[in-house]
Amino acid sequence: MPCVRTVLGLLGALAVCGAVAFLGYCVYFDRKRRGDPVFRRRLRDKRRAQQQKAEGRGAQLWDPAKNEELQELFLQEVQMGQLWLSRGEHQLGVEHLSNALLVCGQPQELLKVFKHTLPPQVFELLLHEIPLICQQFEADMNEQEYLEDDRD
């Protein structure tokens, strides 16, 4: 029995030594990598690019010209929705009204207005259309981000 204990003790000591050597290897190369001037320059350039991209997105969100375009789009979509509903084309009207909800600054308030002004069956259609429009919008936004990333 002493042989088995000795072998297990040696294997345990060998495993501990291997783990310590591996950790030392990792620390050594991490310090070497972080001290490399090329790595630091690449990291700094990457951070600057991310910061400029974030600043660019912030400027896009608060651009007054784009805000006016969104307001025009909102009004156009509401008018088109009303037009199609007045012609009896409920599905087309609901599509335009759901697009108006997407660009509206306060969609909850607009839904309250729609609830009081639209016929119940049209309002139900609108409620069923909202998740579909949101999924389509998210897919379009993901595709746009993917295309923007490809340009970089």
CSV table of N, CA and C in Angstrom, one decimal, residues 69-87 89-107 109-111 113-114 117-118 122 126:
chain,number,residue,atom,x,y,z
A,69,GLU,N,-37.3,64.9,-40.3
A,69,GLU,CA,-37.7,63.9,-41.2
A,69,GLU,C,-38.6,62.8,-40.6
A,70,LEU,N,-38.2,62.5,-39.3
A,70,LEU,CA,-39.1,61.5,-38.6
A,70,LEU,C,-40.5,62.0,-38.3
A,71,GLN,N,-40.6,63.3,-38.0
A,71,GLN,CA,-41.9,63.9,-37.8
A,71,GLN,C,-42.7,63.9,-39.1
A,72,GLU,N,-42.1,64.2,-40.2
A,72,GLU,CA,-42.7,64.2,-41.5
A,72,GLU,C,-43.2,62.7,-41.9
A,73,LEU,N,-42.3,61.8,-41.6
A,73,LEU,CA,-42.6,60.4,-41.8
A,73,LEU,C,-43.8,59.9,-41.0
A,74,PHE,N,-43.8,60.3,-39.7
A,74,PHE,CA,-44.8,60.0,-38.8
A,74,PHE,C,-46.2,60.5,-39.3
A,75,LEU,N,-46.2,61.8,-39.7
A,75,LEU,CA,-47.5,62.4,-40.2
A,75,LEU,C,-47.9,61.7,-41.5
A,76,GLN,N,-47.0,61.4,-42.3
A,76,GLN,CA,-47.3,60.8,-43.6
A,76,GLN,C,-47.9,59.4,-43.4
A,77,GLU,N,-47.3,58.6,-42.5
A,77,GLU,CA,-47.8,57.3,-42.2
A,77,GLU,C,-49.2,57.3,-41.5
A,78,VAL,N,-49.4,58.3,-40.6
A,78,VAL,CA,-50.8,58.4,-40.0
A,78,VAL,C,-51.8,58.8,-41.1
A,79,GLN,N,-51.4,59.7,-42.0
A,79,GLN,CA,-52.3,60.1,-43.0
A,79,GLN,C,-52.6,59.0,-44.0
A,80,MET,N,-51.6,58.2,-44.4
A,80,MET,CA,-51.8,57.1,-45.3
A,80,MET,C,-52.7,56.0,-44.6
A,81,GLY,N,-52.4,55.8,-43.3
A,81,GLY,CA,-53.2,54.8,-42.6
A,81,GLY,C,-54.7,55.2,-42.5
A,82,GLN,N,-55.0,56.5,-42.3
A,82,GLN,CA,-56.3,57.0,-42.3
A,82,GLN,C,-57.0,56.9,-43.7
A,83,LEU,N,-56.2,57.2,-44.7
A,83,LEU,CA,-56.7,57.1,-46.0
A,83,LEU,C,-57.1,55.7,-46.4
A,84,TRP,N,-56.3,54.7,-46.1
A,84,TRP,CA,-56.6,53.3,-46.4
A,84,TRP,C,-57.8,52.8,-45.5
A,85,LEU,N,-57.8,53.2,-44.3
A,85,LEU,CA,-58.9,52.8,-43.5
A,85,LEU,C,-60.3,53.4,-44.0
A,86,SER,N,-60.2,54.6,-44.5
A,86,SER,CA,-61.4,55.2,-45.0
A,86,SER,C,-61.9,54.6,-46.3
A,87,ARG,N,-61.0,53.9,-47.0
A,87,ARG,CA,-61.3,53.2,-48.2
A,87,ARG,C,-61.7,51.8,-47.9
A,89,GLU,N,-59.7,49.4,-46.6
A,89,GLU,CA,-58.5,48.5,-46.7
A,89,GLU,C,-57.9,48.5,-45.3
A,90,HIS,N,-58.4,47.7,-44.5
A,90,HIS,CA,-58.0,47.7,-43.1
A,90,HIS,C,-56.5,47.2,-42.9
A,91,GLN,N,-56.1,46.2,-43.6
A,91,GLN,CA,-54.8,45.7,-43.5
A,91,GLN,C,-53.7,46.7,-43.9
A,92,LEU,N,-53.9,47.4,-45.0
A,92,LEU,CA,-53.0,48.4,-45.4
A,92,LEU,C,-53.0,49.6,-44.5
A,93,GLY,N,-54.1,50.0,-44.0
A,93,GLY,CA,-54.2,51.0,-43.0
A,93,GLY,C,-53.5,50.7,-41.7
A,94,VAL,N,-53.6,49.5,-41.3
A,94,VAL,CA,-53.0,49.0,-40.0
A,94,VAL,C,-51.4,49.0,-40.2
A,95,GLU,N,-51.0,48.6,-41.4
A,95,GLU,CA,-49.5,48.6,-41.7
A,95,GLU,C,-49.0,50.0,-41.5
A,96,HIS,N,-49.6,51.0,-42.1
A,96,HIS,CA,-49.1,52.4,-42.0
A,96,HIS,C,-49.2,52.9,-40.6
A,97,LEU,N,-50.3,52.6,-39.9
A,97,LEU,CA,-50.4,53.0,-38.5
A,97,LEU,C,-49.3,52.4,-37.6
A,98,SER,N,-49.0,51.1,-37.9
A,98,SER,CA,-47.9,50.5,-37.1
A,98,SER,C,-46.6,51.1,-37.4
A,99,ASN,N,-46.4,51.5,-38.7
A,99,ASN,CA,-45.1,52.2,-39.0
A,99,ASN,C,-45.1,53.6,-38.3
A,100,ALA,N,-46.2,54.2,-38.1
A,100,ALA,CA,-46.3,55.5,-37.4
A,100,ALA,C,-45.9,55.2,-35.9
A,101,LEU,N,-46.3,54.1,-35.4
A,101,LEU,CA,-46.0,53.8,-34.0
A,101,LEU,C,-44.5,53.6,-33.8
A,102,LEU,N,-43.8,53.1,-34.8
A,102,LEU,CA,-42.4,52.8,-34.7
A,102,LEU,C,-41.6,54.1,-34.6
A,103,VAL,N,-42.0,55.2,-35.4
A,103,VAL,CA,-41.3,56.4,-35.4
A,103,VAL,C,-41.8,57.4,-34.4
A,104,CYS,N,-42.9,57.1,-33.7
A,104,CYS,CA,-43.5,58.0,-32.7
A,104,CYS,C,-42.6,58.1,-31.5
A,105,GLY,N,-42.5,59.3,-30.9
A,105,GLY,CA,-41.7,59.5,-29.7
A,105,GLY,C,-42.4,58.9,-28.5
A,106,GLN,N,-43.8,58.9,-28.5
A,106,GLN,CA,-44.5,58.4,-27.4
A,106,GLN,C,-45.6,57.4,-27.9
A,107,PRO,N,-45.1,56.2,-28.1
A,107,PRO,CA,-46.1,55.2,-28.7
A,107,PRO,C,-47.2,54.8,-27.8
A,109,GLU,N,-48.9,56.7,-25.8
A,109,GLU,CA,-49.9,57.8,-25.9
A,109,GLU,C,-50.7,57.6,-27.2
A,110,LEU,N,-49.9,57.3,-28.3
A,110,LEU,CA,-50.5,57.1,-29.6
A,110,LEU,C,-51.5,55.9,-29.6
A,111,LEU,N,-51.1,54.9,-28.9
A,111,LEU,CA,-52.0,53.7,-28.8
A,111,LEU,C,-53.3,54.0,-28.1
A,113,VAL,N,-54.7,56.9,-28.1
A,113,VAL,CA,-55.5,57.7,-29.1
A,113,VAL,C,-56.2,56.7,-30.1
A,114,PHE,N,-55.4,55.8,-30.6
A,114,PHE,CA,-55.9,54.8,-31.5
A,114,PHE,C,-57.0,54.0,-30.9
A,117,THR,N,-60.1,56.0,-31.1
A,117,THR,CA,-60.6,56.6,-32.4
A,117,THR,C,-60.8,55.5,-33.4
A,118,LEU,N,-60.2,54.3,-33.3
A,118,LEU,CA,-60.3,53.3,-34.3
A,118,LEU,C,-61.4,52.3,-33.9
A,122,VAL,N,-60.3,46.9,-36.0
A,122,VAL,CA,-59.1,47.5,-36.5
A,122,VAL,C,-58.0,47.7,-35.5
A,126,LEU,N,-54.2,46.1,-35.3
A,126,LEU,CA,-53.1,46.9,-35.0
A,126,LEU,C,-52.2,46.3,-33.9
